[in-house]
Amino acid sequence: MLVLAWPMALTNLSQMALLATDSAYLGHLSTEALAAVTLSGTLFWTMLAPGFGLSFAAAAMLAQERGRRIGHVRAMRRTLRAGFWAALLGAVPGMLLLWNGGAVLRALGQEPALAEAAEQFLRCMLWGILPFGLFLNLRGLMAAMERPWPPLLIGLMAVPLNAMIGWVLIFGNLGAPALGVRGAGIAGAVADTAMFLALALFVVRDRRLRRYRFFGRLWRLDLARLARVLRLGMPIAAQMLLEIGLFSAVGLAMGAFGAQAVAAHAIALQIASITFAVPLGLAQAATARVGLAIGAARARAAWRAGWTAILLSTVFMGPMAALMLLLPGTLAGLFLDPAAPGAPETAALATTLLLFAGLFQLSDGLQVVGAGALRGLHDTRAPMLIAALGYWGLGYTVALALGFPLGFGPAGIWAGLAIGLAGVALAMIWRWARLSRRGGLTEGRRLAPIAG
């Protein structure tokens, strides 16, 4: 599990580093610029949910197909091709909505100046949605092939590329015009496109992967396989949309407390997202390992893979929680220039929010790993319902109640987040324990029909 998971976790961290770089640049530019990109990020990540969900479905299918061995070459080629078509279907509506992101944000009650700056960022960043969705499909393929290193190396190379382009275009260095938030959007879109092209080139040129001819006849629309990807992936996409939408809605709610509250929320969320990258990598590895075991009819191996990922997530997120609880002020200070207008107030509020982030670290790790293990069983509908009830029925309801009527403000909203994540984590782990107990103790018994 570690051999597969830690390169995938580092790949996630490299992608988080792209966002962290932009946030650090814009935080030093102005609090308003950071707040604008944070608001645009609420919409951008929401529109990425279909791409994430459909790529995770393709990854789970690829893993089971490779585990079966018999006829797996043609099956995997069909699934990857269907995953590419699904990424296209998921990207186009999101790109159209993001082009009008400013109007959407104004309709949601955000300040006109922040909405206009956010739209400038989104109209540049949206061109990276489709390449990023395609990259996610290829990364799922590499997980199924148990070769996580190429996506990691490519992701690491994208970090300095994004940082260099952002440094030039945001601040106007090396004679370039100072584009501010638009420069950050251009840098992100270029980095996403470069990651896909580099990984596609590797798949085409690699000696072990060349025989699969993964890019053969990409224009052919395999409706049957596309329907399978959509049937498995839409609940995952809905679950991702519910989770991303929760944090997006919280970001929008923060706008009611002003630009400093939005900036503090951005800092705390960025730090929590960095630690979240590790259990997300474990979840992706759990999907691959559970799927490979199910495809090979090795139920006990699937049981071991899921519980190993859950244990490793707990081992990692425990110290991360302690770090946020003990050093919140130090962490918040990394993202702000003390001399910038409004920086002291933003830092103080970010410190408070990081305390709540520390409280939900264990829950956040457990819920994503539990969902990843269940995806390896092709169990996606129940996790979607768990997410709907836990994130929105419990978490967001409590967040709004604490934040507004009860008067706890931004801190109350983040307390609601912690409560919602705890509920989802308990439910996900309970479902995995139930399904793996029913089928996972008898070697050779397939779990996928049980989960279905």
Tab-separated table of C-alpha atoms in Angstrom:
chain	number	residue	atom	x	y	z
A	1	MET	CA	0.000	0.000	0.000
A	2	LEU	CA	2.782	2.442	0.859
A	3	VAL	CA	4.712	1.700	-2.330
A	4	LEU	CA	1.670	2.738	-4.348
A	5	ALA	CA	0.228	5.390	-2.033
A	6	TRP	CA	3.100	7.669	-1.131
A	7	PRO	CA	4.008	8.660	-4.724
A	8	MET	CA	0.310	9.308	-5.332
A	9	ALA	CA	0.124	11.405	-2.169
A	10	LEU	CA	3.135	13.411	-3.307
A	11	THR	CA	1.449	13.897	-6.680
A	12	ASN	CA	-1.561	15.351	-4.854
A	13	LEU	CA	0.756	17.562	-2.827
A	14	SER	CA	2.357	18.831	-6.021
A	15	GLN	CA	-1.096	19.825	-7.272
A	16	MET	CA	-1.834	21.501	-3.953
A	17	ALA	CA	1.496	23.311	-4.313
A	18	LEU	CA	0.198	24.899	-7.512
A	19	LEU	CA	-2.685	26.463	-5.582
A	20	ALA	CA	-0.518	27.295	-2.585
A	21	THR	CA	1.919	29.151	-4.829
A	22	ASP	CA	-0.851	31.252	-6.336
A	23	SER	CA	-2.318	31.955	-2.880
A	24	ALA	CA	1.090	32.982	-1.520
A	25	TYR	CA	1.734	35.299	-4.477
A	26	LEU	CA	-1.677	36.924	-4.313
A	27	GLY	CA	-1.585	37.174	-0.518
A	28	HIS	CA	1.514	39.303	-0.880
A	29	LEU	CA	-0.113	41.297	-3.679
A	30	SER	CA	-3.208	42.282	-1.667
A	31	THR	CA	-5.863	40.840	0.609
A	32	GLU	CA	-8.485	41.694	-2.021
A	33	ALA	CA	-6.649	39.709	-4.712
A	34	LEU	CA	-6.425	36.674	-2.422
A	35	ALA	CA	-10.111	36.991	-1.545
A	36	ALA	CA	-11.092	37.261	-5.226
A	37	VAL	CA	-9.225	34.116	-6.206
A	38	THR	CA	-10.642	32.320	-3.173
A	39	LEU	CA	-14.171	33.167	-4.321
A	40	SER	CA	-13.380	32.042	-7.855
A	41	GLY	CA	-11.891	28.856	-6.445
A	42	THR	CA	-15.257	28.001	-4.910
A	43	LEU	CA	-16.762	27.866	-8.394
A	44	PHE	CA	-13.735	26.352	-10.118
A	45	TRP	CA	-13.432	23.358	-7.809
A	46	THR	CA	-17.173	22.816	-7.984
A	47	MET	CA	-16.924	22.549	-11.771
A	48	LEU	CA	-14.047	20.075	-11.405
A	49	ALA	CA	-16.246	17.636	-9.478
A	50	PRO	CA	-17.549	15.826	-12.602
A	51	GLY	CA	-14.006	15.339	-13.864
A	52	PHE	CA	-12.841	13.963	-10.528
A	53	GLY	CA	-15.806	11.631	-10.161
A	54	LEU	CA	-15.665	10.188	-13.659
A	55	SER	CA	-11.888	9.717	-13.537
A	56	PHE	CA	-12.175	7.894	-10.197
A	57	ALA	CA	-14.801	5.621	-11.761
A	58	ALA	CA	-12.512	4.861	-14.689
A	59	ALA	CA	-9.649	4.145	-12.246
A	60	ALA	CA	-11.787	1.659	-10.290
A	61	MET	CA	-12.855	-0.088	-13.510
A	62	LEU	CA	-9.291	-0.210	-14.825
A	63	ALA	CA	-8.061	-1.788	-11.592
A	64	GLN	CA	-10.664	-4.569	-11.615
A	65	GLU	CA	-10.066	-5.218	-15.320
A	66	ARG	CA	-6.334	-5.563	-14.837
A	67	GLY	CA	-6.902	-7.804	-11.816
A	68	ARG	CA	-8.940	-10.221	-13.943
A	69	ARG	CA	-6.019	-10.577	-16.415
A	70	ILE	CA	-8.111	-12.400	-19.032
A	71	GLY	CA	-8.910	-9.967	-21.847
A	72	HIS	CA	-7.728	-7.038	-19.769
A	73	VAL	CA	-5.765	-5.250	-22.530
A	74	ARG	CA	-8.771	-4.542	-24.741
A	75	ALA	CA	-11.035	-3.878	-21.746
A	76	MET	CA	-8.642	-1.312	-20.270
A	77	ARG	CA	-8.233	0.418	-23.626
A	78	ARG	CA	-12.009	0.739	-23.992
A	79	THR	CA	-12.388	2.044	-20.447
A	80	LEU	CA	-9.683	4.693	-20.800
A	81	ARG	CA	-11.189	5.871	-24.075
A	82	ALA	CA	-14.608	6.100	-22.423
A	83	GLY	CA	-12.999	8.007	-19.546
A	84	PHE	CA	-11.650	10.581	-22.000
A	85	TRP	CA	-15.082	11.056	-23.562
A	86	ALA	CA	-16.597	11.359	-20.082
A	87	ALA	CA	-14.021	14.031	-19.188
A	88	LEU	CA	-15.074	16.007	-22.257
A	89	LEU	CA	-18.758	15.701	-21.360
A	90	GLY	CA	-18.018	16.881	-17.828
A	91	ALA	CA	-15.760	19.774	-18.828
A	92	VAL	CA	-17.870	21.672	-21.385
A	93	PRO	CA	-20.768	22.722	-19.088
A	94	GLY	CA	-18.327	23.762	-16.392
A	95	MET	CA	-16.326	25.904	-18.800
A	96	LEU	CA	-19.466	27.679	-19.985
A	97	LEU	CA	-20.533	28.434	-16.426
A	98	LEU	CA	-17.081	29.661	-15.375
A	99	TRP	CA	-16.940	32.042	-18.329
A	100	ASN	CA	-19.865	33.819	-16.638
A	101	GLY	CA	-18.472	33.327	-13.131
A	102	GLY	CA	-18.661	37.014	-12.246
A	103	ALA	CA	-22.395	37.137	-12.869
A	104	VAL	CA	-22.855	33.976	-10.816
A	105	LEU	CA	-20.943	35.421	-7.873
A	106	ARG	CA	-22.839	38.707	-8.016
A	107	ALA	CA	-26.114	36.786	-8.053
A	108	LEU	CA	-24.918	34.986	-4.918
A	109	GLY	CA	-24.481	38.319	-3.152
A	110	GLN	CA	-20.733	38.829	-3.427
A	111	GLU	CA	-19.162	42.286	-3.660
A	112	PRO	CA	-19.079	43.516	-7.293
A	113	ALA	CA	-15.363	44.357	-7.200
A	114	LEU	CA	-14.426	40.903	-5.891
A	115	ALA	CA	-16.768	39.228	-8.393
A	116	GLU	CA	-15.192	41.113	-11.293
A	117	ALA	CA	-11.656	40.165	-10.226
A	118	ALA	CA	-12.760	36.546	-9.759
A	119	GLU	CA	-14.190	36.480	-13.290
A	120	GLN	CA	-10.858	37.647	-14.706
A	121	PHE	CA	-9.152	34.717	-12.999
A	122	LEU	CA	-11.797	32.179	-14.062
A	123	ARG	CA	-11.801	33.159	-17.733
A	124	CYS	CA	-8.112	32.298	-17.857
A	125	MET	CA	-8.145	29.268	-15.573
A	126	LEU	CA	-11.081	27.473	-17.215
A	127	TRP	CA	-8.956	26.413	-20.205
A	128	GLY	CA	-7.183	23.951	-17.921
A	129	ILE	CA	-10.333	22.028	-16.940
A	130	LEU	CA	-10.368	19.559	-19.846
A	131	PRO	CA	-6.601	18.862	-19.819
A	132	PHE	CA	-6.763	18.318	-16.073
A	133	GLY	CA	-9.654	15.862	-16.453
A	134	LEU	CA	-7.680	13.943	-19.071
A	135	PHE	CA	-4.638	13.949	-16.787
A	136	LEU	CA	-6.753	12.497	-13.975
A	137	ASN	CA	-7.809	9.627	-16.249
A	138	LEU	CA	-4.209	8.856	-17.126
A	139	ARG	CA	-3.224	9.046	-13.469
A	140	GLY	CA	-5.941	6.498	-12.663
A	141	LEU	CA	-4.535	4.291	-15.399
A	142	MET	CA	-1.052	4.503	-13.897
A	143	ALA	CA	-2.491	3.593	-10.480
A	144	ALA	CA	-4.166	0.510	-11.956
A	145	MET	CA	-0.847	-0.407	-13.582
A	146	GLU	CA	0.827	0.141	-10.159
A	147	ARG	CA	3.201	2.697	-11.670
A	148	PRO	CA	2.653	5.909	-9.700
A	149	TRP	CA	6.039	7.458	-10.396
A	150	PRO	CA	5.474	9.167	-13.783
A	151	PRO	CA	2.509	11.265	-12.558
A	152	LEU	CA	4.560	12.220	-9.500
A	153	LEU	CA	7.569	13.399	-11.481
A	154	ILE	CA	5.368	15.299	-13.917
A	155	GLY	CA	3.428	16.894	-11.066
A	156	LEU	CA	6.656	17.981	-9.394
A	157	MET	CA	7.887	19.561	-12.613
A	158	ALA	CA	4.617	21.483	-12.947
A	159	VAL	CA	5.200	23.288	-9.624
A	160	PRO	CA	8.220	25.369	-10.713
A	161	LEU	CA	6.591	25.910	-14.118
A	162	ASN	CA	3.491	27.387	-12.470
A	163	ALA	CA	5.603	29.378	-10.004
A	164	MET	CA	7.761	30.858	-12.758
A	165	ILE	CA	4.840	31.830	-15.003
A	166	GLY	CA	2.912	33.196	-12.033
A	167	TRP	CA	5.893	35.259	-10.814
A	168	VAL	CA	6.287	36.786	-14.257
A	169	LEU	CA	2.623	37.455	-15.044
A	170	ILE	CA	1.173	38.320	-11.605
A	171	PHE	CA	3.806	40.908	-10.671
A	172	GLY	CA	4.964	41.938	-14.181
A	173	ASN	CA	8.543	40.722	-13.864
A	174	LEU	CA	11.032	40.311	-16.751
A	175	GLY	CA	9.310	43.050	-18.721
A	176	ALA	CA	5.929	41.304	-18.833
A	177	PRO	CA	2.720	43.223	-18.039
A	178	ALA	CA	1.491	42.883	-14.455
A	179	LEU	CA	-1.733	40.905	-14.883
A	180	GLY	CA	-2.527	40.228	-11.216
A	181	VAL	CA	-5.234	37.600	-10.805
A	182	ARG	CA	-5.338	36.961	-14.571
A	183	GLY	CA	-1.676	36.009	-14.452
A	184	ALA	CA	-2.435	33.405	-11.799
A	185	GLY	CA	-5.204	31.964	-13.976
A	186	ILE	CA	-2.958	31.730	-17.034
A	187	ALA	CA	-0.218	30.043	-15.009
A	188	GLY	CA	-2.641	27.427	-13.676
A	189	ALA	CA	-4.116	26.626	-17.092
A	190	VAL	CA	-0.680	26.240	-18.658
A	191	ALA	CA	0.491	23.958	-15.835
A	192	ASP	CA	-2.609	21.721	-16.125
A	193	THR	CA	-2.172	21.405	-19.890
A	194	ALA	CA	1.531	20.661	-19.565
A	195	MET	CA	0.857	17.856	-17.051
A	196	PHE	CA	-1.557	16.094	-19.387
A	197	LEU	CA	0.686	16.401	-22.436
A	198	ALA	CA	3.729	15.119	-20.549
A	199	LEU	CA	1.905	12.101	-19.097
A	200	ALA	CA	0.286	11.292	-22.466
A	201	LEU	CA	3.728	11.365	-24.088
A	202	PHE	CA	5.033	8.959	-21.452
A	203	VAL	CA	2.167	6.510	-22.012
A	204	VAL	CA	2.767	6.568	-25.763
A	205	ARG	CA	6.535	6.121	-25.533
A	206	ASP	CA	6.890	3.703	-22.593
A	207	ARG	CA	7.926	0.202	-23.659
A	208	ARG	CA	5.613	-1.605	-21.215
A	209	LEU	CA	2.566	0.525	-21.996
A	210	ARG	CA	2.996	0.822	-25.747
A	211	ARG	CA	1.478	-2.586	-26.465
A	212	TYR	CA	-1.851	-1.518	-24.942
A	213	ARG	CA	-2.290	1.174	-27.647
A	214	PHE	CA	-4.268	3.284	-25.198
A	215	PHE	CA	-4.616	6.184	-27.630
A	216	GLY	CA	-5.751	4.056	-30.553
A	217	ARG	CA	-8.986	5.183	-32.224
A	218	LEU	CA	-9.776	7.811	-29.623
A	219	TRP	CA	-12.455	9.242	-31.901
A	220	ARG	CA	-14.590	6.100	-31.568
A	221	LEU	CA	-17.460	6.586	-29.144
A	222	ASP	CA	-18.053	3.331	-27.240
A	223	LEU	CA	-21.524	4.047	-25.893
A	224	ALA	CA	-21.756	0.845	-23.836
A	225	ARG	CA	-18.481	1.454	-22.010
A	226	LEU	CA	-19.220	5.161	-21.653
A	227	ALA	CA	-22.538	4.258	-20.029
A	228	ARG	CA	-20.703	2.043	-17.525
A	229	VAL	CA	-18.289	4.837	-16.652
A	230	LEU	CA	-21.165	7.276	-16.226
A	231	ARG	CA	-23.253	4.832	-14.190
A	232	LEU	CA	-20.380	4.244	-11.774
A	233	GLY	CA	-18.949	7.739	-11.947
A	234	MET	CA	-21.979	9.983	-11.599
A	235	PRO	CA	-22.560	9.041	-7.936
A	236	ILE	CA	-18.841	9.656	-7.303
A	237	ALA	CA	-19.100	12.986	-9.110
A	238	ALA	CA	-22.170	13.832	-7.036
A	239	GLN	CA	-20.294	12.920	-3.857
A	240	MET	CA	-17.337	15.077	-4.901
A	241	LEU	CA	-19.735	17.871	-5.811
A	242	LEU	CA	-21.359	17.638	-2.399
A	243	GLU	CA	-17.992	17.830	-0.641
A	244	ILE	CA	-16.477	20.524	-2.838
A	245	GLY	CA	-19.801	22.344	-2.850
A	246	LEU	CA	-19.815	22.344	0.938
A	247	PHE	CA	-16.473	24.134	1.146
A	248	SER	CA	-17.520	26.367	-1.747
A	249	ALA	CA	-20.732	27.301	0.063
A	250	VAL	CA	-18.751	27.985	3.205
A	251	GLY	CA	-16.438	30.245	1.210
A	252	LEU	CA	-19.420	32.130	-0.137
A	253	ALA	CA	-20.879	32.418	3.366
A	254	MET	CA	-17.570	33.892	4.485
A	255	GLY	CA	-18.131	36.679	1.988
A	256	ALA	CA	-20.856	37.999	4.295
A	257	PHE	CA	-18.152	38.795	6.873
A	258	GLY	CA	-15.915	40.757	4.466
A	259	ALA	CA	-12.706	40.296	2.488
A	260	GLN	CA	-10.570	39.554	5.558
A	261	ALA	CA	-12.817	36.656	6.562
A	262	VAL	CA	-12.638	35.245	3.014
A	263	ALA	CA	-8.838	35.564	3.031
A	264	ALA	CA	-8.574	33.872	6.448
A	265	HIS	CA	-10.825	31.085	5.211
A	266	ALA	CA	-8.570	30.694	2.155
A	267	ILE	CA	-5.460	30.351	4.308
A	268	ALA	CA	-6.966	27.798	6.689
A	269	LEU	CA	-8.494	25.814	3.823
A	270	GLN	CA	-5.215	25.830	1.894
A	271	ILE	CA	-3.314	24.371	4.850
A	272	ALA	CA	-6.022	21.754	5.474
A	273	SER	CA	-5.962	20.876	1.768
A	274	ILE	CA	-2.218	20.259	1.880
A	275	THR	CA	-2.568	17.672	4.642
A	276	PHE	CA	-5.646	16.223	2.908
A	277	ALA	CA	-3.507	15.353	-0.121
A	278	VAL	CA	-1.939	12.432	1.773
A	279	PRO	CA	-5.130	10.544	2.735
A	280	LEU	CA	-6.429	11.329	-0.756
A	281	GLY	CA	-3.395	9.476	-2.121
A	282	LEU	CA	-4.130	6.602	0.251
A	283	ALA	CA	-7.734	6.586	-0.978
A	284	GLN	CA	-6.589	6.378	-4.599
A	285	ALA	CA	-4.209	3.560	-3.714
A	286	ALA	CA	-6.998	1.796	-1.792
A	287	THR	CA	-9.252	1.993	-4.864
A	288	ALA	CA	-6.526	0.428	-7.000
A	289	ARG	CA	-5.505	-2.277	-4.500
A	290	VAL	CA	-9.067	-3.238	-3.583
A	291	GLY	CA	-10.059	-3.243	-7.249
A	292	LEU	CA	-7.102	-5.401	-8.286
A	293	ALA	CA	-7.928	-7.881	-5.521
A	294	ILE	CA	-11.621	-8.012	-6.439
A	295	GLY	CA	-10.795	-8.525	-10.107
A	296	ALA	CA	-8.565	-11.448	-9.135
A	297	ALA	CA	-11.306	-12.844	-6.802
A	298	ARG	CA	-9.069	-12.388	-3.732
A	299	ALA	CA	-11.542	-11.090	-1.188
A	300	ARG	CA	-9.238	-11.337	1.838
A	301	ALA	CA	-6.622	-9.227	0.026
A	302	ALA	CA	-9.291	-6.588	-0.651
A	303	TRP	CA	-10.219	-6.583	3.047
A	304	ARG	CA	-6.575	-6.121	4.053
A	305	ALA	CA	-6.031	-3.334	1.503
A	306	GLY	CA	-8.960	-1.265	2.750
A	307	TRP	CA	-8.130	-1.513	6.436
A	308	THR	CA	-4.436	-0.878	5.799
A	309	ALA	CA	-5.272	2.402	4.057
A	310	ILE	CA	-7.590	3.426	6.905
A	311	LEU	CA	-4.888	2.710	9.499
A	312	LEU	CA	-2.230	4.627	7.560
A	313	SER	CA	-4.538	7.627	7.228
A	314	THR	CA	-5.013	7.692	10.996
A	315	VAL	CA	-1.281	7.444	11.609
A	316	PHE	CA	-0.605	10.432	9.354
A	317	MET	CA	-3.484	12.745	10.218
A	318	GLY	CA	-3.000	12.466	13.981
A	319	PRO	CA	0.290	14.422	13.981
A	320	MET	CA	-1.127	16.879	11.420
A	321	ALA	CA	-3.996	17.622	13.793
A	322	ALA	CA	-1.529	18.219	16.616
A	323	LEU	CA	0.496	20.589	14.417
A	324	MET	CA	-2.522	22.739	13.622
A	325	LEU	CA	-3.689	22.794	17.220
A	326	LEU	CA	-0.265	23.719	18.605
A	327	LEU	CA	1.099	26.114	15.946
A	328	PRO	CA	-1.860	27.763	14.182
A	329	GLY	CA	-0.405	31.269	14.243
A	330	THR	CA	2.903	30.190	12.746
A	331	LEU	CA	1.154	28.342	9.918
A	332	ALA	CA	-1.149	31.267	9.124
A	333	GLY	CA	1.800	33.662	8.983
A	334	LEU	CA	3.346	31.769	6.088
A	335	PHE	CA	0.660	33.080	3.738
A	336	LEU	CA	0.640	36.759	4.648
A	337	ASP	CA	2.904	39.771	4.359
A	338	PRO	CA	2.742	41.438	7.820
A	339	ALA	CA	2.984	44.876	6.175
A	340	ALA	CA	0.036	44.272	3.831
A	341	PRO	CA	-3.208	46.132	4.624
A	342	GLY	CA	-5.469	44.071	6.881
A	343	ALA	CA	-2.840	41.366	7.434
A	344	PRO	CA	-2.910	41.335	11.290
A	345	GLU	CA	-6.692	40.914	11.421
A	346	THR	CA	-6.625	38.246	8.717
A	347	ALA	CA	-3.856	36.343	10.515
A	348	ALA	CA	-5.753	36.402	13.823
A	349	LEU	CA	-8.909	34.992	12.254
A	350	ALA	CA	-6.969	32.390	10.249
A	351	THR	CA	-5.364	31.230	13.487
A	352	THR	CA	-8.799	30.614	14.993
A	353	LEU	CA	-10.017	28.730	11.934
A	354	LEU	CA	-6.937	26.518	11.926
A	355	LEU	CA	-7.871	25.284	15.391
A	356	PHE	CA	-11.092	23.882	13.937
A	357	ALA	CA	-9.157	22.477	10.981
A	358	GLY	CA	-7.030	20.588	13.476
A	359	LEU	CA	-10.147	19.133	15.057
A	360	PHE	CA	-11.438	17.631	11.802
A	361	GLN	CA	-8.135	16.265	10.453
A	362	LEU	CA	-8.786	12.667	11.531
A	363	SER	CA	-12.370	12.748	10.252
A	364	ASP	CA	-11.350	14.228	6.910
A	365	GLY	CA	-8.761	11.518	6.359
A	366	LEU	CA	-11.039	8.664	7.367
A	367	GLN	CA	-13.963	9.741	5.193
A	368	VAL	CA	-11.915	10.027	2.014
A	369	VAL	CA	-10.057	6.734	2.532
A	370	GLY	CA	-13.298	4.936	3.385
A	371	ALA	CA	-14.858	6.248	0.181
A	372	GLY	CA	-11.780	5.196	-1.811
A	373	ALA	CA	-11.920	1.642	-0.477
A	374	LEU	CA	-15.638	1.443	-1.296
A	375	ARG	CA	-14.946	2.630	-4.856
A	376	GLY	CA	-12.684	-0.385	-5.274
A	377	LEU	CA	-15.822	-2.484	-4.677
A	378	HIS	CA	-17.732	-0.329	-7.193
A	379	ASP	CA	-19.913	0.826	-4.285
A	380	THR	CA	-20.723	4.453	-5.080
A	381	ARG	CA	-24.427	5.123	-4.483
A	382	ALA	CA	-24.447	4.687	-0.705
A	383	PRO	CA	-21.364	6.933	-0.189
A	384	MET	CA	-23.140	9.593	-2.245
A	385	LEU	CA	-26.150	9.465	0.081
A	386	ILE	CA	-23.885	9.512	3.136
A	387	ALA	CA	-22.183	12.629	1.766
A	388	ALA	CA	-25.514	14.350	1.106
A	389	LEU	CA	-26.795	13.753	4.620
A	390	GLY	CA	-23.519	14.355	6.416
A	391	TYR	CA	-22.140	17.357	4.550
A	392	TRP	CA	-25.363	19.260	3.953
A	393	GLY	CA	-28.038	17.815	6.210
A	394	LEU	CA	-25.727	17.940	9.229
A	395	GLY	CA	-22.590	19.980	8.534
A	396	TYR	CA	-23.879	22.958	6.558
A	397	THR	CA	-27.051	23.267	8.595
A	398	VAL	CA	-25.063	23.453	11.826
A	399	ALA	CA	-22.516	25.790	10.222
A	400	LEU	CA	-25.159	28.314	9.200
A	401	ALA	CA	-26.886	28.086	12.562
A	402	LEU	CA	-23.674	28.685	14.489
A	403	GLY	CA	-22.346	31.321	12.102
A	404	PHE	CA	-25.370	33.584	11.768
A	405	PRO	CA	-28.335	33.221	14.173
A	406	LEU	CA	-26.181	32.132	17.120
A	407	GLY	CA	-23.573	34.809	16.348
A	408	PHE	CA	-20.333	32.775	16.348
A	409	GLY	CA	-19.348	34.135	12.933
A	410	PRO	CA	-16.591	32.465	10.858
A	411	ALA	CA	-15.545	30.263	13.775
A	412	GLY	CA	-19.072	28.873	14.066
A	413	ILE	CA	-19.136	28.052	10.364
A	414	TRP	CA	-15.914	26.041	10.646
A	415	ALA	CA	-17.251	24.283	13.746
A	416	GLY	CA	-20.164	23.099	11.602
A	417	LEU	CA	-17.665	21.783	9.040
A	418	ALA	CA	-15.954	19.723	11.722
A	419	ILE	CA	-19.254	18.215	12.871
A	420	GLY	CA	-20.316	17.306	9.331
A	421	LEU	CA	-16.989	15.665	8.467
A	422	ALA	CA	-17.102	13.598	11.662
A	423	GLY	CA	-20.540	12.263	10.759
A	424	VAL	CA	-19.495	11.324	7.215
A	425	ALA	CA	-16.317	9.623	8.448
A	426	LEU	CA	-18.188	7.428	10.914
A	427	ALA	CA	-20.719	6.398	8.264
A	428	MET	CA	-18.085	5.619	5.612
A	429	ILE	CA	-16.025	3.456	7.937
A	430	TRP	CA	-19.155	1.673	9.168
A	431	ARG	CA	-20.178	0.831	5.602
A	432	TRP	CA	-16.708	-0.446	4.684
A	433	ALA	CA	-16.632	-2.581	7.849
A	434	ARG	CA	-20.059	-3.998	7.008
A	435	LEU	CA	-19.280	-4.885	3.387
A	436	SER	CA	-15.798	-6.236	4.050
A	437	ARG	CA	-17.049	-8.305	7.004
A	438	ARG	CA	-19.795	-9.841	4.877
A	439	GLY	CA	-17.533	-10.834	1.999
A	440	GLY	CA	-13.933	-10.230	2.902
A	441	LEU	CA	-13.156	-13.130	5.221
A	442	THR	CA	-13.599	-15.887	2.642
A	443	GLU	CA	-10.743	-16.074	0.157
A	444	GLY	CA	-11.931	-16.060	-3.426
A	445	ARG	CA	-15.386	-14.637	-2.791
A	446	ARG	CA	-16.153	-11.587	-4.914
A	447	LEU	CA	-17.252	-8.484	-3.055
A	448	ALA	CA	-18.439	-6.397	-6.005
A	449	PRO	CA	-21.882	-8.080	-6.287
A	450	ILE	CA	-22.440	-7.469	-2.570
A	451	ALA	CA	-21.553	-3.795	-2.905
A	452	GLY	CA	-23.667	-3.443	-6.041
